[in-house]
mmCIF file of C-alpha atoms and ligand atoms in Angstrom:
data_model
loop_
_atom_site.group_PDB
_atom_site.id
_atom_site.type_symbol
_atom_site.label_atom_id
_atom_site.label_comp_id
_atom_site.label_asym_id
_atom_site.label_seq_id
_atom_site.Cartn_x
_atom_site.Cartn_y
_atom_site.Cartn_z
ATOM 1 C CA MET A 170 -14.448 -15.327 1.855
ATOM 2 C CA ARG A 171 -11.657 -16.134 -0.513
ATOM 3 C CA MET A 172 -8.188 -15.439 0.950
ATOM 4 C CA ILE A 173 -5.139 -15.284 -1.330
ATOM 5 C CA PHE A 174 -1.478 -15.598 -0.301
ATOM 6 C CA ASP A 175 1.702 -17.021 -1.754
ATOM 7 C CA PRO A 176 4.473 -18.485 0.506
ATOM 8 C CA ARG A 177 7.028 -16.636 -1.577
ATOM 9 C CA GLN A 178 5.832 -13.390 0.064
ATOM 10 C CA ILE A 179 7.434 -14.587 3.340
ATOM 11 C CA ALA A 180 11.057 -14.576 2.535
ATOM 12 C CA HIS A 181 11.398 -10.799 2.096
ATOM 13 C CA ALA A 182 12.757 -9.640 5.471
ATOM 14 C CA PRO A 183 14.675 -6.376 5.399
ATOM 15 C CA ALA A 184 16.911 -6.140 8.466
ATOM 16 C CA LEU A 185 16.925 -2.429 9.314
ATOM 17 C CA GLU A 186 15.278 0.846 8.542
ATOM 18 C CA MET A 187 16.438 4.381 9.099
ATOM 19 C CA HIS A 188 14.488 5.741 12.150
ATOM 20 C CA ASN A 189 15.145 8.934 14.107
ATOM 21 C CA GLY A 190 18.716 9.106 12.894
ATOM 22 C CA GLY A 191 19.728 5.550 13.405
ATOM 23 C CA TRP A 192 19.181 2.102 12.061
ATOM 24 C CA THR A 193 16.544 0.065 13.860
ATOM 25 C CA ALA A 194 14.953 -3.376 13.409
ATOM 26 C CA HIS A 195 12.526 -3.230 10.465
ATOM 27 C CA ALA A 196 8.776 -3.116 11.381
ATOM 28 C CA GLU A 197 7.434 -4.939 8.347
ATOM 29 C CA VAL A 198 8.384 -8.448 9.394
ATOM 30 C CA PRO A 199 7.497 -11.851 7.893
ATOM 31 C CA GLY A 200 5.781 -12.787 11.168
ATOM 32 C CA ARG A 201 2.981 -10.330 10.162
ATOM 33 C CA ALA A 202 1.873 -12.651 7.378
ATOM 34 C CA ALA A 203 2.253 -15.740 9.698
ATOM 35 C CA ASN A 204 0.079 -14.188 12.346
ATOM 36 C CA ILE A 205 -2.707 -13.246 9.823
ATOM 37 C CA LEU A 206 -2.608 -16.688 8.278
ATOM 38 C CA ALA A 207 -2.877 -18.312 11.695
ATOM 39 C CA ALA A 208 -5.995 -16.311 12.460
ATOM 40 C CA LEU A 209 -7.681 -16.778 9.077
ATOM 41 C CA GLY A 210 -6.931 -20.417 8.422
ATOM 42 C CA GLU A 211 -6.754 -21.472 4.788
ATOM 43 C CA ALA A 212 -5.531 -19.213 2.016
ATOM 44 C CA SER A 213 -5.206 -20.234 -1.641
ATOM 45 C CA VAL A 214 -2.151 -19.467 -3.819
ATOM 46 C CA PRO A 215 -2.332 -16.831 -6.569
ATOM 47 C CA VAL A 216 -2.466 -17.442 -10.313
ATOM 48 C CA ASP A 217 0.410 -15.904 -12.202
ATOM 49 C CA HIS A 218 -0.813 -13.049 -14.386
ATOM 50 C CA GLY A 219 2.650 -12.154 -15.538
ATOM 51 C CA LEU A 220 4.280 -8.674 -15.718
ATOM 52 C CA ALA A 221 1.716 -6.945 -17.946
ATOM 53 C CA PRO A 222 -0.748 -5.890 -15.187
ATOM 54 C CA ILE A 223 2.313 -4.643 -13.130
ATOM 55 C CA THR A 224 3.688 -2.508 -15.955
ATOM 56 C CA ALA A 225 0.224 -1.291 -16.643
ATOM 57 C CA VAL A 226 0.717 0.761 -13.439
ATOM 58 C CA HIS A 227 4.505 0.912 -12.890
ATOM 59 C CA ASP A 228 7.207 2.523 -15.081
ATOM 60 C CA ALA A 229 9.136 -0.125 -17.006
ATOM 61 C CA GLY A 230 12.513 1.264 -15.987
ATOM 62 C CA TYR A 231 11.454 1.122 -12.269
ATOM 63 C CA VAL A 232 10.300 -2.512 -12.584
ATOM 64 C CA ALA A 233 13.617 -3.503 -14.239
ATOM 65 C CA PHE A 234 15.506 -1.661 -11.441
ATOM 66 C CA LEU A 235 13.556 -3.461 -8.761
ATOM 67 C CA GLU A 236 14.056 -6.842 -10.239
ATOM 68 C CA ALA A 237 17.845 -6.357 -10.654
ATOM 69 C CA ALA A 238 18.702 -4.043 -7.765
ATOM 70 C CA HIS A 239 19.870 -6.526 -5.232
ATOM 71 C CA ASP A 240 22.090 -8.296 -7.841
ATOM 72 C CA ARG A 241 23.569 -4.960 -8.763
ATOM 73 C CA TRP A 242 24.147 -4.217 -5.080
ATOM 74 C CA LEU A 243 26.066 -7.535 -4.674
ATOM 75 C CA ALA A 244 27.981 -6.903 -7.980
ATOM 76 C CA ALA A 245 29.044 -3.584 -6.528
ATOM 77 C CA GLY A 246 30.744 -5.472 -3.699
ATOM 78 C CA ARG A 247 28.137 -4.691 -1.060
ATOM 79 C CA GLU A 248 26.437 -7.103 1.329
ATOM 80 C CA GLY A 249 23.064 -7.189 3.077
ATOM 81 C CA ASP A 250 20.118 -5.152 1.956
ATOM 82 C CA ALA A 251 20.268 -2.492 -0.779
ATOM 83 C CA VAL A 252 19.314 1.042 0.484
ATOM 84 C CA GLY A 253 19.843 4.477 -1.067
ATOM 85 C CA TYR A 254 21.670 7.363 0.498
ATOM 86 C CA ILE A 255 21.234 10.206 -1.987
ATOM 87 C CA TRP A 256 17.985 11.472 -3.422
ATOM 88 C CA PRO A 257 17.576 13.551 -6.655
ATOM 89 C CA VAL A 258 15.771 16.516 -5.127
ATOM 90 C CA ALA A 259 17.120 19.051 -7.643
ATOM 91 C CA ARG A 260 18.172 16.546 -10.206
ATOM 92 C CA ARG A 261 19.692 16.460 -13.665
ATOM 93 C CA ARG A 262 17.256 14.337 -15.511
ATOM 94 C CA ASP A 263 19.434 13.926 -18.612
ATOM 95 C CA VAL A 264 22.393 11.973 -17.069
ATOM 96 C CA PRO A 265 22.028 8.210 -17.574
ATOM 97 C CA LEU A 266 22.241 6.633 -14.170
ATOM 98 C CA ASP A 267 24.822 3.914 -13.788
ATOM 99 C CA ARG A 268 25.753 3.292 -10.124
ATOM 100 C CA ILE A 269 23.373 1.270 -7.941
ATOM 101 C CA ASP A 270 23.388 4.118 -5.359
ATOM 102 C CA ALA A 271 22.174 6.561 -8.026
ATOM 103 C CA LEU A 272 19.429 4.162 -9.045
ATOM 104 C CA LEU A 273 18.338 3.593 -5.517
ATOM 105 C CA GLY A 274 18.011 7.280 -5.016
ATOM 106 C CA ARG A 275 16.175 7.790 -8.271
ATOM 107 C CA TYR A 276 13.599 5.041 -7.561
ATOM 108 C CA SER A 277 12.936 5.482 -3.854
ATOM 109 C CA MET A 278 11.356 7.997 -1.529
ATOM 110 C CA ASP A 279 12.824 6.980 1.806
ATOM 111 C CA ALA A 280 15.456 4.873 3.598
ATOM 112 C CA GLY A 281 12.937 2.681 5.280
ATOM 113 C CA THR A 282 12.446 0.269 2.387
ATOM 114 C CA PRO A 283 15.518 -1.898 1.728
ATOM 115 C CA ILE A 284 15.755 -4.265 -1.184
ATOM 116 C CA THR A 285 16.816 -7.751 -0.195
ATOM 117 C CA GLY A 286 17.514 -10.781 -2.485
ATOM 118 C CA ASP A 287 13.958 -11.849 -1.916
ATOM 119 C CA THR A 288 12.125 -8.528 -2.430
ATOM 120 C CA TRP A 289 11.360 -8.876 -6.104
ATOM 121 C CA ASP A 290 9.810 -12.319 -5.717
ATOM 122 C CA ALA A 291 7.806 -11.362 -2.614
ATOM 123 C CA SER A 292 6.509 -8.126 -4.172
ATOM 124 C CA TYR A 293 5.679 -9.930 -7.476
ATOM 125 C CA TRP A 294 3.575 -12.531 -5.690
ATOM 126 C CA ALA A 295 1.966 -9.951 -3.426
ATOM 127 C CA ALA A 296 0.764 -8.300 -6.635
ATOM 128 C CA GLN A 297 -0.345 -11.622 -8.128
ATOM 129 C CA SER A 298 -2.310 -12.199 -4.900
ATOM 130 C CA ALA A 299 -4.145 -8.970 -5.397
ATOM 131 C CA LEU A 300 -4.830 -9.802 -9.064
ATOM 132 C CA THR A 301 -6.136 -13.315 -8.113
ATOM 133 C CA ALA A 302 -8.484 -11.848 -5.466
ATOM 134 C CA LEU A 303 -9.726 -9.499 -8.231
ATOM 135 C CA ASP A 304 -10.380 -12.527 -10.428
ATOM 136 C CA ALA A 305 -12.565 -14.039 -7.698
ATOM 137 C CA VAL A 306 -14.642 -10.803 -7.490
ATOM 138 C CA LEU A 307 -14.863 -10.452 -11.316
ATOM 139 C CA ALA A 308 -16.208 -14.062 -11.328
ATOM 140 C CA GLY A 309 -19.011 -13.036 -9.082
ATOM 141 C CA GLU A 310 -17.759 -13.384 -5.491
ATOM 142 C CA ARG A 311 -18.808 -10.442 -3.352
ATOM 143 C CA THR A 312 -15.534 -9.936 -1.509
ATOM 144 C CA ALA A 313 -12.100 -11.423 -1.615
ATOM 145 C CA PHE A 314 -9.052 -10.741 0.499
ATOM 146 C CA ALA A 315 -5.544 -10.569 -0.733
ATOM 147 C CA LEU A 316 -2.909 -10.953 2.021
ATOM 148 C CA CYS A 317 -0.405 -8.715 0.376
ATOM 149 C CA ARG A 318 3.063 -8.545 1.938
ATOM 150 C CA PRO A 319 4.996 -6.512 1.255
ATOM 151 C CA PRO A 320 2.351 -3.786 1.339
ATOM 152 C CA GLY A 321 1.861 -1.448 -1.575
ATOM 153 C CA HIS A 322 0.157 1.944 -1.125
ATOM 154 C CA HIS A 323 3.258 3.999 -0.615
ATOM 155 C CA ALA A 324 4.823 2.797 -3.974
ATOM 156 C CA GLY A 325 4.282 5.143 -6.928
ATOM 157 C CA ALA A 326 4.603 4.375 -10.626
ATOM 158 C CA ASP A 327 8.335 4.836 -10.377
ATOM 159 C CA TYR A 328 9.333 4.737 -6.729
ATOM 160 C CA LEU A 329 9.373 2.498 -3.680
ATOM 161 C CA GLY A 330 8.943 3.664 -0.080
ATOM 162 C CA GLY A 331 7.120 3.131 3.205
ATOM 163 C CA TYR A 332 7.829 -0.629 3.096
ATOM 164 C CA CYS A 333 6.166 -0.843 -0.336
ATOM 165 C CA TYR A 334 7.632 -1.799 -3.768
ATOM 166 C CA LEU A 335 4.703 -2.633 -6.025
ATOM 167 C CA ASN A 336 1.348 -0.964 -5.532
ATOM 168 C CA ASN A 337 -0.926 -3.885 -5.121
ATOM 169 C CA ALA A 338 -4.146 -1.868 -4.817
ATOM 170 C CA ALA A 339 -3.387 0.236 -7.754
ATOM 171 C CA ILE A 340 -2.457 -2.833 -9.791
ATOM 172 C CA ALA A 341 -5.779 -4.440 -8.949
ATOM 173 C CA ALA A 342 -7.693 -1.204 -9.735
ATOM 174 C CA GLN A 343 -6.085 -0.861 -13.154
ATOM 175 C CA ALA A 344 -6.658 -4.506 -13.870
ATOM 176 C CA ALA A 345 -10.284 -4.028 -12.935
ATOM 177 C CA ARG A 346 -10.549 -1.188 -15.399
ATOM 178 C CA ASP A 347 -8.805 -3.283 -18.146
ATOM 179 C CA ALA A 348 -11.364 -6.128 -17.393
ATOM 180 C CA GLY A 349 -14.191 -3.797 -18.115
ATOM 181 C CA ALA A 350 -15.099 -2.004 -14.918
ATOM 182 C CA GLU A 351 -15.723 1.546 -15.961
ATOM 183 C CA ARG A 352 -15.276 3.181 -12.638
ATOM 184 C CA VAL A 353 -13.236 1.968 -9.685
ATOM 185 C CA ALA A 354 -12.968 3.437 -6.166
ATOM 186 C CA ILE A 355 -10.090 2.870 -3.893
ATOM 187 C CA LEU A 356 -10.803 3.335 -0.157
ATOM 188 C CA ASP A 357 -7.515 3.562 1.812
ATOM 189 C CA VAL A 358 -7.985 2.922 5.607
ATOM 190 C CA ASP A 359 -4.314 2.252 6.442
ATOM 191 C CA TYR A 360 -3.042 4.627 9.205
ATOM 192 C CA HIS A 361 -0.667 6.318 6.668
ATOM 193 C CA HIS A 362 -1.704 8.220 3.634
ATOM 194 C CA GLY A 363 -1.541 6.146 0.401
ATOM 195 C CA ASN A 364 0.648 8.557 -1.464
ATOM 196 C CA GLY A 365 1.648 6.041 -4.229
ATOM 197 C CA THR A 366 -1.974 5.246 -5.081
ATOM 198 C CA GLN A 367 -2.868 8.938 -5.018
ATOM 199 C CA ASP A 368 0.046 9.799 -7.344
ATOM 200 C CA ILE A 369 -0.841 6.947 -9.796
ATOM 201 C CA PHE A 370 -4.448 8.075 -10.216
ATOM 202 C CA TRP A 371 -3.946 11.867 -9.542
ATOM 203 C CA ASP A 372 -5.014 13.106 -12.922
ATOM 204 C CA ARG A 373 -7.604 10.494 -13.776
ATOM 205 C CA ASP A 374 -11.438 10.541 -13.425
ATOM 206 C CA ASP A 375 -12.007 6.789 -13.810
ATOM 207 C CA VAL A 376 -10.447 5.782 -10.418
ATOM 208 C CA PHE A 377 -11.598 7.594 -7.318
ATOM 209 C CA PHE A 378 -9.161 7.624 -4.403
ATOM 210 C CA ALA A 379 -10.262 8.292 -0.757
ATOM 211 C CA SER A 380 -8.068 8.096 2.249
ATOM 212 C CA LEU A 381 -8.358 8.396 6.061
ATOM 213 C CA HIS A 382 -5.030 8.812 7.710
ATOM 214 C CA GLY A 383 -2.827 10.385 10.293
ATOM 215 C CA ASP A 384 -2.440 14.161 9.549
ATOM 216 C CA PRO A 385 0.625 14.492 7.296
ATOM 217 C CA ARG A 386 1.499 17.792 9.014
ATOM 218 C CA ILE A 387 2.730 15.534 11.831
ATOM 219 C CA ASP A 388 2.985 12.039 10.289
ATOM 220 C CA TYR A 389 4.786 10.213 7.517
ATOM 221 C CA PRO A 390 4.585 10.632 4.506
ATOM 222 C CA PHE A 391 4.420 14.393 5.140
ATOM 223 C CA TYR A 392 4.458 15.557 1.590
ATOM 224 C CA TRP A 393 1.097 14.040 0.517
ATOM 225 C CA GLY A 394 -2.346 13.559 2.093
ATOM 226 C CA HIS A 395 -3.331 17.041 3.082
ATOM 227 C CA ALA A 396 -7.024 17.959 2.901
ATOM 228 C CA ASP A 397 -6.620 20.295 -0.032
ATOM 229 C CA GLU A 398 -5.251 17.689 -2.337
ATOM 230 C CA ARG A 399 -8.180 16.847 -4.637
ATOM 231 C CA GLY A 400 -6.616 15.596 -7.890
ATOM 232 C CA GLU A 401 -5.833 17.530 -11.055
ATOM 233 C CA GLY A 402 -7.085 17.951 -14.631
ATOM 234 C CA VAL A 403 -9.928 15.625 -15.341
ATOM 235 C CA GLY A 404 -8.990 14.026 -11.993
ATOM 236 C CA ASP A 405 -9.958 17.169 -10.126
ATOM 237 C CA GLY A 406 -12.282 16.060 -7.372
ATOM 238 C CA ALA A 407 -11.458 12.314 -7.763
ATOM 239 C CA THR A 408 -9.106 12.338 -4.827
ATOM 240 C CA LEU A 409 -10.456 12.834 -1.262
ATOM 241 C CA ASN A 410 -8.126 13.190 1.739
ATOM 242 C CA LEU A 411 -9.370 13.086 5.336
ATOM 243 C CA PRO A 412 -6.398 13.639 7.655
ATOM 244 C CA LEU A 413 -7.175 12.884 11.351
ATOM 245 C CA PRO A 414 -5.437 13.903 14.606
ATOM 246 C CA HIS A 415 -3.367 11.588 16.865
ATOM 247 C CA GLY A 416 -5.588 9.762 19.329
ATOM 248 C CA THR A 417 -8.573 9.425 16.887
ATOM 249 C CA THR A 418 -11.052 6.954 18.368
ATOM 250 C CA ILE A 419 -13.876 5.057 16.682
ATOM 251 C CA ALA A 420 -16.591 7.788 16.757
ATOM 252 C CA PRO A 421 -14.646 10.451 14.911
ATOM 253 C CA TYR A 422 -13.208 7.771 12.686
ATOM 254 C CA LEU A 423 -16.604 6.536 11.669
ATOM 255 C CA ALA A 424 -17.706 10.169 11.049
ATOM 256 C CA ALA A 425 -14.825 10.667 8.561
ATOM 257 C CA LEU A 426 -15.420 7.206 7.029
ATOM 258 C CA ASP A 427 -18.948 8.308 6.386
ATOM 259 C CA GLN A 428 -17.696 11.232 4.334
ATOM 260 C CA ALA A 429 -15.500 8.952 2.317
ATOM 261 C CA LEU A 430 -18.376 6.512 1.750
ATOM 262 C CA THR A 431 -20.734 9.292 0.589
ATOM 263 C CA ALA A 432 -18.178 10.500 -1.869
ATOM 264 C CA ILE A 433 -17.726 6.977 -3.137
ATOM 265 C CA ARG A 434 -21.461 6.510 -3.512
ATOM 266 C CA ASP A 435 -21.635 9.749 -5.414
ATOM 267 C CA PHE A 436 -18.812 8.527 -7.683
ATOM 268 C CA ALA A 437 -20.972 5.422 -8.455
ATOM 269 C CA PRO A 438 -18.135 2.898 -8.959
ATOM 270 C CA ASP A 439 -18.615 -0.671 -10.359
ATOM 271 C CA MET A 440 -15.909 -1.947 -7.982
ATOM 272 C CA LEU A 441 -14.241 -1.106 -4.653
ATOM 273 C CA ILE A 442 -10.634 -1.831 -3.738
ATOM 274 C CA VAL A 443 -9.969 -1.427 0.003
ATOM 275 C CA SER A 444 -6.370 -0.683 1.120
ATOM 276 C CA PHE A 445 -6.700 -2.090 4.619
ATOM 277 C CA GLY A 446 -4.064 -1.365 7.212
ATOM 278 C CA ALA A 447 -4.488 -2.488 10.809
ATOM 279 C CA ASP A 448 -1.974 0.078 11.902
ATOM 280 C CA THR A 449 -4.937 2.288 13.072
ATOM 281 C CA TYR A 450 -4.930 -0.080 16.073
ATOM 282 C CA GLU A 451 -4.554 1.483 19.501
ATOM 283 C CA ALA A 452 -1.422 -0.511 20.270
ATOM 284 C CA ASP A 453 0.390 -0.137 16.898
ATOM 285 C CA PRO A 454 4.018 0.563 17.703
ATOM 286 C CA ILE A 455 4.511 3.150 14.876
ATOM 287 C CA SER A 456 1.047 4.876 14.647
ATOM 288 C CA HIS A 457 -1.136 7.055 16.729
ATOM 289 C CA PHE A 458 -4.844 6.293 16.377
ATOM 290 C CA ALA A 459 -6.958 4.530 19.038
ATOM 291 C CA ILE A 460 -8.990 1.997 17.173
ATOM 292 C CA ARG A 461 -9.816 -1.122 19.170
ATOM 293 C CA THR A 462 -10.005 -4.693 17.963
ATOM 294 C CA GLN A 463 -13.858 -4.714 18.175
ATOM 295 C CA ASP A 464 -14.057 -1.483 16.172
ATOM 296 C CA TYR A 465 -12.873 -3.169 13.029
ATOM 297 C CA VAL A 466 -16.173 -5.034 12.619
ATOM 298 C CA GLU A 467 -17.970 -1.675 12.657
ATOM 299 C CA ILE A 468 -15.581 0.002 10.177
ATOM 300 C CA ALA A 469 -15.913 -2.962 7.821
ATOM 301 C CA GLY A 470 -19.749 -3.098 8.291
ATOM 302 C CA ALA A 471 -20.000 0.512 7.197
ATOM 303 C CA ILE A 472 -17.858 -0.097 4.144
ATOM 304 C CA ALA A 473 -19.852 -3.243 3.278
ATOM 305 C CA LYS A 474 -23.039 -1.143 3.163
ATOM 306 C CA LEU A 475 -21.761 0.216 -0.082
ATOM 307 C CA ALA A 476 -22.762 -3.142 -1.425
ATOM 308 C CA LEU A 477 -20.001 -3.063 -4.057
ATOM 309 C CA PRO A 478 -17.973 -6.005 -5.319
ATOM 310 C CA SER A 479 -14.837 -5.530 -3.160
ATOM 311 C CA VAL A 480 -11.214 -6.541 -3.231
ATOM 312 C CA ILE A 481 -9.564 -6.116 0.164
ATOM 313 C CA VAL A 482 -5.780 -5.673 -0.061
ATOM 314 C CA MET A 483 -3.589 -5.863 3.022
ATOM 315 C CA GLU A 484 -1.378 -2.866 3.782
ATOM 316 C CA GLY A 485 0.183 -2.045 7.129
ATOM 317 C CA GLY A 486 -0.301 -3.081 10.801
ATOM 318 C CA TYR A 487 2.690 -3.605 12.992
ATOM 319 C CA ALA A 488 1.347 -4.888 16.410
ATOM 320 C CA VAL A 489 2.156 -8.346 15.197
ATOM 321 C CA GLU A 490 0.570 -10.312 18.037
ATOM 322 C CA ALA A 491 -2.797 -8.637 17.545
ATOM 323 C CA LEU A 492 -2.667 -8.367 13.796
ATOM 324 C CA GLY A 493 -4.330 -11.641 12.820
ATOM 325 C CA VAL A 494 -7.320 -10.979 15.191
ATOM 326 C CA ASN A 495 -7.646 -7.419 13.897
ATOM 327 C CA VAL A 496 -7.679 -8.565 10.313
ATOM 328 C CA ALA A 497 -10.143 -11.396 11.119
ATOM 329 C CA GLU A 498 -12.527 -8.899 12.886
ATOM 330 C CA PHE A 499 -12.301 -6.508 9.868
ATOM 331 C CA LEU A 500 -13.099 -9.344 7.427
ATOM 332 C CA SER A 501 -15.931 -10.671 9.547
ATOM 333 C CA GLY A 502 -17.504 -7.146 9.302
ATOM 334 C CA PHE A 503 -17.826 -7.742 5.563
HETATM 335 N N1 Q9C B 694 11.192 5.270 10.865
HETATM 336 C C1 Q9C B 694 2.723 1.064 5.761
HETATM 337 O O1 Q9C B 694 1.963 1.073 6.724
HETATM 338 N N2 Q9C B 694 7.708 5.010 8.934
HETATM 339 N N3 Q9C B 694 3.847 1.673 5.688
HETATM 340 C C2 Q9C B 694 8.914 5.749 8.875
HETATM 341 C C3 Q9C B 694 10.632 6.444 10.436
HETATM 342 C C4 Q9C B 694 7.292 4.522 7.671
HETATM 343 C C5 Q9C B 694 4.293 2.419 6.851
HETATM 344 C C6 Q9C B 694 9.148 6.331 10.148
HETATM 345 C C7 Q9C B 694 5.967 3.921 7.840
HETATM 346 C C8 Q9C B 694 5.497 3.248 6.592
HETATM 347 C C9 Q9C B 694 2.293 0.263 4.504
HETATM 348 ZN ZN1 ZN B 695 0.563 2.294 7.331
#
């Protein structure tokens, strides 16, 4: 199976995230990619597809902000990573935003996703990795894996969050549409709800979004991913959310997965994008399912039975020592 990764995805290393009222060491560390690479062996570097497929999904103002944010942070006399501290909950939408702090609030959903001097490059090349994996599948390969880091599924058209800046899965899905796939399904099996992906395709009927995740009544990202969210307008019914309780083991997980796979079969897509997070793992330090290493083969095997051309995009997974093995098990199931 083709694996895509760019070394420029490594340098992004935010120091801290806001957690339970204080700043703690950031969970989304460069060692994640190193551990996956060590388990997989060779990966090839992505082809540069430029900005167009990124701005086909993301707001141009947001992309410009992301690219310039850390320079603006330094120009404002700050040091370290750029993070917001005020969010426009009841906002004036007519006031042009000038200060970096105002922009950080406008374009982010949490304080867990700092912008470093290397964030733009890493995010850009993660998106290019997803696009290059898509190329392989469009050229006839059955499955390709994009080792995206930073991850993407929490990033919306105009916001970052949840350790995500550019939505790699959404960018690949849109690029698949633009390359002629008429219907694309995204299956999100990260522990957390893929709120950014859901938002991006919320009112569309050409991209189906299905997600299995920790119940947002008790888990991040709280404001999305509830079972009654089904899409809107022509997109009504093209979003499927399957929230699951803490402690979910493989049997109930496979039962929920079966529901998602049935819905995807009914949608009859030409192409599948899998947002794969290994944070469903029993020993993940920030998540609460009980999926074991050997279970990933079974999960992937069930997905592979769809027999669709598939692009697998890396999302979360924070038990760094076990991450590479869990990813390798998942990919072997394909
Ligand atoms: N410290 C992905 O798995 N957790 N993102 C915040 C408060 C945020 C995870 C909890 C988790 C985001 C791609
Ligand atoms: Zn996650």
